[in-house]
mmCIF file of C-alpha atoms and ligand atoms in Angstrom:
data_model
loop_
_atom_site.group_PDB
_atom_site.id
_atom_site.type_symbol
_atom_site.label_atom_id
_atom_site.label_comp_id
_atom_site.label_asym_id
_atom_site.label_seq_id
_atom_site.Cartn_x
_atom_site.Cartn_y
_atom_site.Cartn_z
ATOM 1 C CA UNK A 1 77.072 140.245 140.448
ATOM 2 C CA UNK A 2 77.285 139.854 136.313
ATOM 3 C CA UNK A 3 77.131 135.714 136.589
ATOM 4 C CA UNK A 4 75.742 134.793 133.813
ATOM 5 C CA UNK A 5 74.615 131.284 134.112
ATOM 6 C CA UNK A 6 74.525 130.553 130.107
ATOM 7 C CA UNK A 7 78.207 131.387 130.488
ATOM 8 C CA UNK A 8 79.011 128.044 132.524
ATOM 9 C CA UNK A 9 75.874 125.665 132.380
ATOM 10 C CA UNK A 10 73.483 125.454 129.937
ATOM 11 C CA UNK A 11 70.025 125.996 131.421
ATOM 12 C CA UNK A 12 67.978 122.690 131.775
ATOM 13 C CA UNK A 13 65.226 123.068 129.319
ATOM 14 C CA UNK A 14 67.615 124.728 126.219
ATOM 15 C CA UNK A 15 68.327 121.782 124.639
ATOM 16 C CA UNK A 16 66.470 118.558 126.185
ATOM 17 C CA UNK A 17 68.927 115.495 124.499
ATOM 18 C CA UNK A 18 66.276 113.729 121.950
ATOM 19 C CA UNK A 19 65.298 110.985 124.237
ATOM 20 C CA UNK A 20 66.513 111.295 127.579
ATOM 21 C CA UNK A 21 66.867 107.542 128.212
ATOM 22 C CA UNK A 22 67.402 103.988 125.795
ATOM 23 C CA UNK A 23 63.999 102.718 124.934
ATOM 24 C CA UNK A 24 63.834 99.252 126.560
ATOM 25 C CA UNK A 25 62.565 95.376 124.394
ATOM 26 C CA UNK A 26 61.842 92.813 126.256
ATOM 27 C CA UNK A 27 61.942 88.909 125.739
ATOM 28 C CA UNK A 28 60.779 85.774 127.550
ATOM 29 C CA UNK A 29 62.312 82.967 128.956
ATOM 30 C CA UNK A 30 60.149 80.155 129.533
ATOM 31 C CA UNK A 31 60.149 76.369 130.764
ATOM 32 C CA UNK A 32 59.631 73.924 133.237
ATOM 33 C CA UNK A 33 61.278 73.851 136.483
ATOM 34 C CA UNK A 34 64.703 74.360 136.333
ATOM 35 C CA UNK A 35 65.267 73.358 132.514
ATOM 36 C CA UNK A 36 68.044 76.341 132.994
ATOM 37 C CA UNK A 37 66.129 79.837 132.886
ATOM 38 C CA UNK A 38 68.172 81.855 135.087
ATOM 39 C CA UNK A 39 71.298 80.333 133.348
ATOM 40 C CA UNK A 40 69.913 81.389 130.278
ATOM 41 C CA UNK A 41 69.689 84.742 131.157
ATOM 42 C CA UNK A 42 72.911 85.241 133.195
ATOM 43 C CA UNK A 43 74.670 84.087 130.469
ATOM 44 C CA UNK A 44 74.410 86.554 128.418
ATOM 45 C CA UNK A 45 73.248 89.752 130.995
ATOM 46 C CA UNK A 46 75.016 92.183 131.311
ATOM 47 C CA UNK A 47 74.164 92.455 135.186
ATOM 48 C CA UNK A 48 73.784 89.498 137.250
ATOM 49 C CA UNK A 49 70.635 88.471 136.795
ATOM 50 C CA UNK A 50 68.099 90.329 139.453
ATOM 51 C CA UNK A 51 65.356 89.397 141.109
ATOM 52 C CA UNK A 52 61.730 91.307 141.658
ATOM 53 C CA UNK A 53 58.660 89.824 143.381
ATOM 54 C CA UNK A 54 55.079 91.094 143.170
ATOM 55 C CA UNK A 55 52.135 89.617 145.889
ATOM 56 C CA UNK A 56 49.416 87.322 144.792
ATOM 57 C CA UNK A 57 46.026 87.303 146.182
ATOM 58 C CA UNK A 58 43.354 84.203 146.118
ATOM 59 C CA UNK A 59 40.490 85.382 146.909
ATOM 60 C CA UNK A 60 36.889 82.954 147.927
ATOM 61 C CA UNK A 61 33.819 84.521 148.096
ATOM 62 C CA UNK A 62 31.388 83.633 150.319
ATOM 63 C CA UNK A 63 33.322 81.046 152.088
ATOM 64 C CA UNK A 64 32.781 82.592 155.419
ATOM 65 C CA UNK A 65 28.626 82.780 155.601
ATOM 66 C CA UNK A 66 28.142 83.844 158.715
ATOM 67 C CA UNK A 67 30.143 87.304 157.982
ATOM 68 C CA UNK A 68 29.685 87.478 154.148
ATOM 69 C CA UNK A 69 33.610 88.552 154.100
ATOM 70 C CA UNK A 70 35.600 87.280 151.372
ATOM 71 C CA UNK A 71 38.743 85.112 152.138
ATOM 72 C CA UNK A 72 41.780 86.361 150.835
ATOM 73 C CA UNK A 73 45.118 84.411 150.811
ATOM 74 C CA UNK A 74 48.310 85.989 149.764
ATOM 75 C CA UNK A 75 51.692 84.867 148.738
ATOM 76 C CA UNK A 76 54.420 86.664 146.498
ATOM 77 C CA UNK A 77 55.919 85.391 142.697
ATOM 78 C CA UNK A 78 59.480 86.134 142.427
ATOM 79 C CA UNK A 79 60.653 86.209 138.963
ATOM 80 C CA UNK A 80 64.486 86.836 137.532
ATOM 81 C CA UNK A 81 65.904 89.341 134.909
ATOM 82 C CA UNK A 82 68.843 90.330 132.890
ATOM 83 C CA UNK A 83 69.659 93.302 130.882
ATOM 84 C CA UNK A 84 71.553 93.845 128.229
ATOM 85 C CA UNK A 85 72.616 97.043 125.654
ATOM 86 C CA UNK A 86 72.089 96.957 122.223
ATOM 87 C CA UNK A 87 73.988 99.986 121.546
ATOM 88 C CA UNK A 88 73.013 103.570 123.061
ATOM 89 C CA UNK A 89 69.579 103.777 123.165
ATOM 90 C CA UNK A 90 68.319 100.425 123.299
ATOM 91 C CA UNK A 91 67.833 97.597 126.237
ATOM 92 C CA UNK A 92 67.056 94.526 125.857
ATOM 93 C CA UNK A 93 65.487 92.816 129.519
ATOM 94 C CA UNK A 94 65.211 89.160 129.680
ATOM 95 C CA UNK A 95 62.666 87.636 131.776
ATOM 96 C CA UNK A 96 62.272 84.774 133.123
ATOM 97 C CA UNK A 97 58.752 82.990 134.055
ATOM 98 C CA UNK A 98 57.920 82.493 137.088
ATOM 99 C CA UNK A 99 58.293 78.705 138.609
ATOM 100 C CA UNK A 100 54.493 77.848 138.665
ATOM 101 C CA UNK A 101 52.547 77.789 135.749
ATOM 102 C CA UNK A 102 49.253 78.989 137.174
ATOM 103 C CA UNK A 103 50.461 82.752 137.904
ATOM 104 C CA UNK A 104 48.987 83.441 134.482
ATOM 105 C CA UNK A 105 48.530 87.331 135.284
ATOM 106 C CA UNK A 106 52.261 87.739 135.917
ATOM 107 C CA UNK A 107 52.342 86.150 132.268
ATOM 108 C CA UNK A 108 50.280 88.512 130.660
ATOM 109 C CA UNK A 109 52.449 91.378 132.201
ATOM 110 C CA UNK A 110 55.612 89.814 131.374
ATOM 111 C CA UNK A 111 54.520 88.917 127.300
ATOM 112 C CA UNK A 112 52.546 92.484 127.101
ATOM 113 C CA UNK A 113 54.337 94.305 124.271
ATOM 114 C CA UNK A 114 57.445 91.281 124.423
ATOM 115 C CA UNK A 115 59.396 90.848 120.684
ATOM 116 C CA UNK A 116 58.509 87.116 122.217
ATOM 117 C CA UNK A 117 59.533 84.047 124.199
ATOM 118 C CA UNK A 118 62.090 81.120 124.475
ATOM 119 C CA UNK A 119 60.693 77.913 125.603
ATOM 120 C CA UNK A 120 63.388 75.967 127.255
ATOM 121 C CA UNK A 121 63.005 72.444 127.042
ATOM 122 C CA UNK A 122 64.658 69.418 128.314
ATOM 123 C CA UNK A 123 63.692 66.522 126.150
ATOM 124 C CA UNK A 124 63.800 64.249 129.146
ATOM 125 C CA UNK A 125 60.808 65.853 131.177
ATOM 126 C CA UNK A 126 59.356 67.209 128.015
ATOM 127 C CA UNK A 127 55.651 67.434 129.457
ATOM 128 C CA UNK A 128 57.306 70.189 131.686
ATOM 129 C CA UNK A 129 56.882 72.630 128.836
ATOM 130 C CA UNK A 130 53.410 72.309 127.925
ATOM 131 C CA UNK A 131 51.287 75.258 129.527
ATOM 132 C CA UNK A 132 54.055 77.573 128.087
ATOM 133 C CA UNK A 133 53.814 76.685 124.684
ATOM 134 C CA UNK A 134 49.862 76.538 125.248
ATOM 135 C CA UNK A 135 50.325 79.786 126.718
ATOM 136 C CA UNK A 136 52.078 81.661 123.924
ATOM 137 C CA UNK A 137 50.417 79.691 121.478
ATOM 138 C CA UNK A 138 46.819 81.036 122.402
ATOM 139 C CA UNK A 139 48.200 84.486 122.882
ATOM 140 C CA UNK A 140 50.073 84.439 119.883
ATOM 141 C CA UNK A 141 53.256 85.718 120.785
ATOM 142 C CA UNK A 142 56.064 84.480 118.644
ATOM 143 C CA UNK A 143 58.071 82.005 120.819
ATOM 144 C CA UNK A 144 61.143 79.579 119.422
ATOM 145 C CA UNK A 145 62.191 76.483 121.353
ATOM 146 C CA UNK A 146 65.472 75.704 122.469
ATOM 147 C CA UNK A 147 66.369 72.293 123.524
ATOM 148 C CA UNK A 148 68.839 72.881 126.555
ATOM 149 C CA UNK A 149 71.531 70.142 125.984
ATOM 150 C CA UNK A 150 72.564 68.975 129.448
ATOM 151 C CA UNK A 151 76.086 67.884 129.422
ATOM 152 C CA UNK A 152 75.960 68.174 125.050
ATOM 153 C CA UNK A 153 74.066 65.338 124.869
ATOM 154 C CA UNK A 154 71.702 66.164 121.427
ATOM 155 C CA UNK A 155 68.914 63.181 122.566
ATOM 156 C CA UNK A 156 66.114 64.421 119.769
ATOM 157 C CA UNK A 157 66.048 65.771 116.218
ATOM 158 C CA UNK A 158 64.056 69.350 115.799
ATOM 159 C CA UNK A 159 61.198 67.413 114.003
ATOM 160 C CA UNK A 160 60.727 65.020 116.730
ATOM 161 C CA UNK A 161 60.569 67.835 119.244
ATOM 162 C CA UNK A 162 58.180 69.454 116.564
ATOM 163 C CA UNK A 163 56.084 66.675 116.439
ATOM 164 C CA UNK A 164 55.645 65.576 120.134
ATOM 165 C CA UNK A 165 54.794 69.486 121.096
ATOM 166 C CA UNK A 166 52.572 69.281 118.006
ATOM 167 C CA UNK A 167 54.020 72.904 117.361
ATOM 168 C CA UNK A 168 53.364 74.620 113.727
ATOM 169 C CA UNK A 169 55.925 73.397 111.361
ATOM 170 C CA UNK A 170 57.584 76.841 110.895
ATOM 171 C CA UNK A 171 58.484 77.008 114.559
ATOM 172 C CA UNK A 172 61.756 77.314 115.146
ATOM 173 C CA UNK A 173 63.841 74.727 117.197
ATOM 174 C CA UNK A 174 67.009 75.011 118.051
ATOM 175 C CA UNK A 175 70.017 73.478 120.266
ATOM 176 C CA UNK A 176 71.412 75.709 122.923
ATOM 177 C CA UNK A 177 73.462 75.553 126.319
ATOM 178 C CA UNK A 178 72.152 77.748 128.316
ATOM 179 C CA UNK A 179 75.433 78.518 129.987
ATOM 180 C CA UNK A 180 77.451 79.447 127.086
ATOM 181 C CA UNK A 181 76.700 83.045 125.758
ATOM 182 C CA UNK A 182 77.244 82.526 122.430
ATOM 183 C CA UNK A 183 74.452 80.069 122.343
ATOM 184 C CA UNK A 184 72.404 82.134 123.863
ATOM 185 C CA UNK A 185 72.528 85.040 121.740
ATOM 186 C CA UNK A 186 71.955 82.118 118.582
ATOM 187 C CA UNK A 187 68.589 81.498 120.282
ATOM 188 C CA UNK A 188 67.618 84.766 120.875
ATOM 189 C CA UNK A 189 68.707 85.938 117.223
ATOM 190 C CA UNK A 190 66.377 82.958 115.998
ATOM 191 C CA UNK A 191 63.658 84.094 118.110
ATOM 192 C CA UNK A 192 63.645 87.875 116.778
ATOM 193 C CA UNK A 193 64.234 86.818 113.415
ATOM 194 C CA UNK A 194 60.951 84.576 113.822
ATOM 195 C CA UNK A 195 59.318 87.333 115.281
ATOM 196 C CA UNK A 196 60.438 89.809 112.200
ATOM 197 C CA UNK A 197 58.965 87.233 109.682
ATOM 198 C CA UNK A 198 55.418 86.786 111.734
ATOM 199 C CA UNK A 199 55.539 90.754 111.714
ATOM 200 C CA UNK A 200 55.725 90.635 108.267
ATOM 201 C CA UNK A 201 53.476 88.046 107.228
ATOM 202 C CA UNK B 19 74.182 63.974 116.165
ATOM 203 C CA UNK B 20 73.093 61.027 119.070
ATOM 204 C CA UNK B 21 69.942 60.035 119.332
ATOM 205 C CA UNK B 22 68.543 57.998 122.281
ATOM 206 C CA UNK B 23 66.201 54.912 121.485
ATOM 207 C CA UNK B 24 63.349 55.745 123.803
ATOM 208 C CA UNK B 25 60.752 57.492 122.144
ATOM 209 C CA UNK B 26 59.929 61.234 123.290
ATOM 210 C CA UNK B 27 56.959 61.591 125.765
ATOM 211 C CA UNK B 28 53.535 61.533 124.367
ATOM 212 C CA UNK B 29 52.312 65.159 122.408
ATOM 213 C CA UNK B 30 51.127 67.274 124.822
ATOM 214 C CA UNK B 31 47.219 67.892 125.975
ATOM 215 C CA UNK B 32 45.415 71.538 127.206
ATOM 216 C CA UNK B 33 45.041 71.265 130.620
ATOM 217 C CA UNK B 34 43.368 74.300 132.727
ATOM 218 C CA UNK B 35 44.777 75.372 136.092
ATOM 219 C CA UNK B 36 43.180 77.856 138.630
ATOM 220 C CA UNK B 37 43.621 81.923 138.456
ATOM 221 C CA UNK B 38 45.729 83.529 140.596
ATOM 222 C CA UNK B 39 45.038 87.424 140.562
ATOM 223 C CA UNK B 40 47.863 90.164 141.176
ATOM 224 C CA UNK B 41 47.345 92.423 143.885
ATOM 225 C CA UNK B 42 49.307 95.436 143.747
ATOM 226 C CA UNK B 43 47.053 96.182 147.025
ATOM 227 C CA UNK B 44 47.942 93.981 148.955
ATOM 228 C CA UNK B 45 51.970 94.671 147.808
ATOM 229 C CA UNK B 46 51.033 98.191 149.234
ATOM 230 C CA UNK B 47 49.236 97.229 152.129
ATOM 231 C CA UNK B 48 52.103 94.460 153.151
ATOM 232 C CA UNK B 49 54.840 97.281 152.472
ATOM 233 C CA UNK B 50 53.025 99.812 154.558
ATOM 234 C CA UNK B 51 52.983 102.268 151.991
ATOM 235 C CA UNK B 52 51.954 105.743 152.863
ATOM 236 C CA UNK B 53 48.503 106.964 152.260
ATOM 237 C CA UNK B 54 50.038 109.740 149.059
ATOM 238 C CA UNK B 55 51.089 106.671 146.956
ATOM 239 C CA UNK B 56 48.138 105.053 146.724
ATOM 240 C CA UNK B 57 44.566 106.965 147.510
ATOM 241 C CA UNK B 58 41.196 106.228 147.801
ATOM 242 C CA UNK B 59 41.516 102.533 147.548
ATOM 243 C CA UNK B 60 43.017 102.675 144.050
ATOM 244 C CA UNK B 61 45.491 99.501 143.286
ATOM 245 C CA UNK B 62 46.747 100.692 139.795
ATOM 246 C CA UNK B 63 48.586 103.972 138.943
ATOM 247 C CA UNK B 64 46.333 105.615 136.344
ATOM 248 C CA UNK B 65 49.396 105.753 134.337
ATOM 249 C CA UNK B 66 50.032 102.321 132.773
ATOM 250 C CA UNK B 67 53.695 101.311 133.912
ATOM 251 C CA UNK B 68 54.757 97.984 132.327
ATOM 252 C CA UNK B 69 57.538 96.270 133.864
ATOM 253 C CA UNK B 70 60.401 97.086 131.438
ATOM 254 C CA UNK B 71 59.508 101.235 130.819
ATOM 255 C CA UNK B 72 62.760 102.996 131.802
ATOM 256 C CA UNK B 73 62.331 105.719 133.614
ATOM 257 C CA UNK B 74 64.129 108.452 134.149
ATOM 258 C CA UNK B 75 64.585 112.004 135.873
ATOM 259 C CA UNK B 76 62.930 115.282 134.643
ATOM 260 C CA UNK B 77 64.043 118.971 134.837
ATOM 261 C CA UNK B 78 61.594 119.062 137.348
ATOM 262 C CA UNK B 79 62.489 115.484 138.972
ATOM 263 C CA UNK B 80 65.935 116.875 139.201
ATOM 264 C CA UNK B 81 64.623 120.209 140.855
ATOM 265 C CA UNK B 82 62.354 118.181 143.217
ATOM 266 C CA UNK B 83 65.434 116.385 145.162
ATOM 267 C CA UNK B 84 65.183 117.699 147.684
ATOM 268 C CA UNK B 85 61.658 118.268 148.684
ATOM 269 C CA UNK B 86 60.702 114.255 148.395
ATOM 270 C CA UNK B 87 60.700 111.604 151.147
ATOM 271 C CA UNK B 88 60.575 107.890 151.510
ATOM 272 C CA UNK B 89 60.220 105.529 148.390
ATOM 273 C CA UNK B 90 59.642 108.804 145.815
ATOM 274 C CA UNK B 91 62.590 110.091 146.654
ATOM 275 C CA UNK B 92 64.740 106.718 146.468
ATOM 276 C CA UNK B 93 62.862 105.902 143.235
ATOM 277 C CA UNK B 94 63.529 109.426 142.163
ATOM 278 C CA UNK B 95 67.660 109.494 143.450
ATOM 279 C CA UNK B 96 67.714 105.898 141.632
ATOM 280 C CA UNK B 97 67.271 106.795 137.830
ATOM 281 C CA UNK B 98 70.483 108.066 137.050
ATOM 282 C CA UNK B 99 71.359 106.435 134.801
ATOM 283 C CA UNK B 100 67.793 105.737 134.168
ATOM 284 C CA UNK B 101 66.708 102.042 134.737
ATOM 285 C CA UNK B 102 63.282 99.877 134.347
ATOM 286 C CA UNK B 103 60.740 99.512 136.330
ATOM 287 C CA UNK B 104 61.714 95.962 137.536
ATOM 288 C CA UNK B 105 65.405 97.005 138.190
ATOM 289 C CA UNK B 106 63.937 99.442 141.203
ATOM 290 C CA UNK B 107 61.792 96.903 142.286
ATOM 291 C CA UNK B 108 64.799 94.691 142.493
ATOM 292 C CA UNK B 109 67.224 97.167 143.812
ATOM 293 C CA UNK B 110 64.823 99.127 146.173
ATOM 294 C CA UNK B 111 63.650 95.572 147.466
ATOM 295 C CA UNK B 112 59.570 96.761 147.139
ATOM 296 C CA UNK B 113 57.381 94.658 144.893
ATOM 297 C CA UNK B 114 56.325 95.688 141.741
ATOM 298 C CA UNK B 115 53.263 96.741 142.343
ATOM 299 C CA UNK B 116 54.031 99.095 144.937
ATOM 300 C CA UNK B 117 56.922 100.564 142.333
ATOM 301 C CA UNK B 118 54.800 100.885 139.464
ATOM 302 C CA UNK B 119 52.172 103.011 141.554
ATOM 303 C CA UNK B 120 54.390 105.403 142.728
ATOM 304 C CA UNK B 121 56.352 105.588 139.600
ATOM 305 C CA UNK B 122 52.595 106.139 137.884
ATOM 306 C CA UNK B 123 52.507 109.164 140.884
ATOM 307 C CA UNK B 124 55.487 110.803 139.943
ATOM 308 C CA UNK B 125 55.384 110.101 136.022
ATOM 309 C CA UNK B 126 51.739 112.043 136.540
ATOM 310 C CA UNK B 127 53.065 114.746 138.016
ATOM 311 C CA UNK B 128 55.422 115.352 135.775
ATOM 312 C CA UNK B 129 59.156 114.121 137.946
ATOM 313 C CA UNK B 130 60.068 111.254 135.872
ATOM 314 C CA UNK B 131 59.441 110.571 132.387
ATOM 315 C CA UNK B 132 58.975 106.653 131.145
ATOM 316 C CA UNK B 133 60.268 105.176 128.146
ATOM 317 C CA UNK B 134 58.101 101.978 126.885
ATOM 318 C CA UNK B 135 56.721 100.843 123.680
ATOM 319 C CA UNK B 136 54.292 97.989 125.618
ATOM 320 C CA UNK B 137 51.530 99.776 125.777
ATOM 321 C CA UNK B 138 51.454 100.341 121.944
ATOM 322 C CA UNK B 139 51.508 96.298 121.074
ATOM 323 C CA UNK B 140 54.465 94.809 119.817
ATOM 324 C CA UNK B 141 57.681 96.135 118.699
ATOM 325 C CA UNK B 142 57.638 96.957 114.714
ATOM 326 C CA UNK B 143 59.867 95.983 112.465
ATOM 327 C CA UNK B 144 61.776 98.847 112.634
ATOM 328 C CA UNK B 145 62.545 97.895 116.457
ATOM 329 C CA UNK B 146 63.006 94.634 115.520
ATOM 330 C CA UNK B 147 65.290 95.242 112.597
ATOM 331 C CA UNK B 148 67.475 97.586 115.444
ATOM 332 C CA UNK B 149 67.142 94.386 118.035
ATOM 333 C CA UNK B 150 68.463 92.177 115.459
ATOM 334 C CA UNK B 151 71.377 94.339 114.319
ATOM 335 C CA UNK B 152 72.330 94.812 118.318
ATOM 336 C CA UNK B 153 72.308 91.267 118.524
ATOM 337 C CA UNK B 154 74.696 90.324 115.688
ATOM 338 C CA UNK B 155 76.623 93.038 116.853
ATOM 339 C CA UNK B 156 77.435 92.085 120.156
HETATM 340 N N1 GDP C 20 74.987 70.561 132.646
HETATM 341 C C1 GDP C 20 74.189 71.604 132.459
HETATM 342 N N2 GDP C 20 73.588 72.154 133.515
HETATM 343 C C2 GDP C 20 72.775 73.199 133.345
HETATM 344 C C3 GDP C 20 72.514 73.737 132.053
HETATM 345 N N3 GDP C 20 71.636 74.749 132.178
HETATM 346 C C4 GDP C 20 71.365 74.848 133.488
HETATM 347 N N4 GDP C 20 72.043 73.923 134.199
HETATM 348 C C5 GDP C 20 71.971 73.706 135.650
HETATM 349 O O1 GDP C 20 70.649 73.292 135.964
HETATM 350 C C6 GDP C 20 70.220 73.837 137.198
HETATM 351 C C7 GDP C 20 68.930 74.638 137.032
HETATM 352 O O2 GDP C 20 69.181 75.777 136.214
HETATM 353 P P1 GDP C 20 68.390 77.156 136.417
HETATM 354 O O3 GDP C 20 68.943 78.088 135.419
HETATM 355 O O4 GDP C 20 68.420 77.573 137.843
HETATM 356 O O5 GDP C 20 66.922 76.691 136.050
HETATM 357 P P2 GDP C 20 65.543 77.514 136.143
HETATM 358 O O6 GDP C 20 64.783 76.941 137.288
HETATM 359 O O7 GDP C 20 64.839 77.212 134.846
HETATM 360 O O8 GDP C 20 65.863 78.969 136.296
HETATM 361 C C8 GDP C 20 71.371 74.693 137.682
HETATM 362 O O9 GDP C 20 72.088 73.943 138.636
HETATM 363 C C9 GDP C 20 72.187 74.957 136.444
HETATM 364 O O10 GDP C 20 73.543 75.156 136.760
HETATM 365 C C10 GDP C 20 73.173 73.131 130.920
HETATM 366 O O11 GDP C 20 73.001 73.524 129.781
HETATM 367 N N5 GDP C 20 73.991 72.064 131.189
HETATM 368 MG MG1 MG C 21 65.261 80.287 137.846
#
């Protein structure tokens, strides 16, 4: 039979499109326990924000010395996203941090190659914020800080919040509800544009 | 602007916590993960797969269909459209270790292709200048 495929369907490998597939950016979210992370994100995700878990392992040397074997505890980190498309070939993911603090390693994975991170704070528990701006402070990742105004209430100036976090003058601060997306976006365009100039400098 | 009278909390002071390790081991091991996705004791895909790459299907992903079982060929069906690493994780209900390994398998072998710049540092400014212009845009 004279069926010429090239007629109909052009062969897989002709013309490969230039990238197959958006090339994905990633940010942070960051904060105490719940200072409004997940609302953060799902307000301004395109998908409901998802969910993804990896397993944990403690392990003790030793502990055991009649056998020598090492003692191994394990527990799973779940941690939320969004997504969200900057055009055609471009995705921005938003992560949040996990709840505890300690799982450091899922940290490193998440700020790996991240434009940076928003540290939500609630001025009213503060303190809850700490090992995340210690965190991205010793890994230098760019980070901004947005002060999640429960019910509007604006309880602190920027340069107070400055102060007590004894952050570098030139990091940003900003208001936000996390619930409204064009708040959100505010933050996050503060954060890349802080993240542009530190590329810069 | 209001501002309450009590004074903010005292700055904050470095405190150290214990590690915690990942263990994309025992992910596998809990999972029951067949022996092909992760051999000879190894807990990491050679390829590094960070947890945003999108990946997507090959000519020769698309040609393999078929022929796979079990989580390749769910992570393999899944991509189109293509979608990150932690999207399958979240969809296919596995934990991220056990995704990135066999997306590290099939990326290897030539059935999906990744798209990350992570393991490169941090976005330029050309990225960022694009990020920034999506933003405002939206
Ligand atoms: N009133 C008010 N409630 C909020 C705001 N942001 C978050 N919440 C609520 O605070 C709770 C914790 O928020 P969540 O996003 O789950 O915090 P997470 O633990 O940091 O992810 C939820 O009940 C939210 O609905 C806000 O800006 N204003
Ligand atoms: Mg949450």
């Amino acid at each position: 039979m004279a069926f010429k495929p090239s007629d109909t369907v052009a062969p897989y490998e002709a013309e490969p499109p230039a990238r197959p597939a958006p090339m994905p950016v990633k940010i942070v979210v960051a904060g105490g326990f719940a200072v409004g992370k997940t609302t953060f994100v799902g307000s301004i995700s395109e998908i409901a924000p998802l969910t993804t878990e990896a397993a944990l392992t403690k392990v003790s040397e030793g502990v055991d010395d009649t056998s020598k074997v090492s003692t191994k505890t394990s527990t799973t980190v779940a941690m939320d996203f969004g997504r969200l498309s900057l055009g055609d070939d471009l995705i921005l993911y938003l992560f949040g941090t996990p709840g505890q603090d300690r799982f450091w390693f899922m940290w490193d994975d998440l700020v790996r190659g991240a434009i940076g991170a928003v540290v939500l704070i609630d001025t009213r528990r503060l303190e809850d914020c700490f090992p995340a701006v210690d965190y991205f402070e010793e890994k230098r990742i760019p980070f901004v800080v947005a002060m999640n105004c429960f019910d509007g209430e604006v309880t602190h100036s920027p340069t107070d919040v400055r102060e007590a976090l004894a952050v570098s003058p030139d990091t940003p601060v900003v208001m936000c509800d996390a619930r409204d997306r064009a708040s959100t976006k505010l933050a996050l365009l503060e954060l890349v544009q802080h993240a542009l100039v530190r590329a810069n400098g | 602007m209001r501002f309450r009278d009590e004074p903010l909390r005292a700055p904050r002071v470095r405190g150290a916590e214990g590690p915690v390790t990942s263990d994309d081991a025992a992910d596998a091991a809990r999972f029951r993960i067949r022996p092909y996705a992760i051999t000879g004791g190894r807990t990491r895909a050679r390829t590094d797969v960070p947890i945003e790459a999108i990946v997507y299907r090959t000519p020769a992903g698309e040609g393999s269909l078929g022929r796979l079982t079990l989580e390749r060929a769910q992570i393999v069906g899944l991509v189109s459209p293509p979608q990150s690493v932690a999207e399958l994780s979240a969809h296919l209900k596995l934990p991220l270790g056990v995704i990135r390994v066999v997306v590290g398998d099939l990326v290897e072998e030539g059935l999906l292709g990744m798209n990350s710049q992570s393991a490169t540092g941090r976005p330029d400014l050309r990225l960022l200048e694009r990020v920034l212009d999506g933003l405002q845009a939206l």
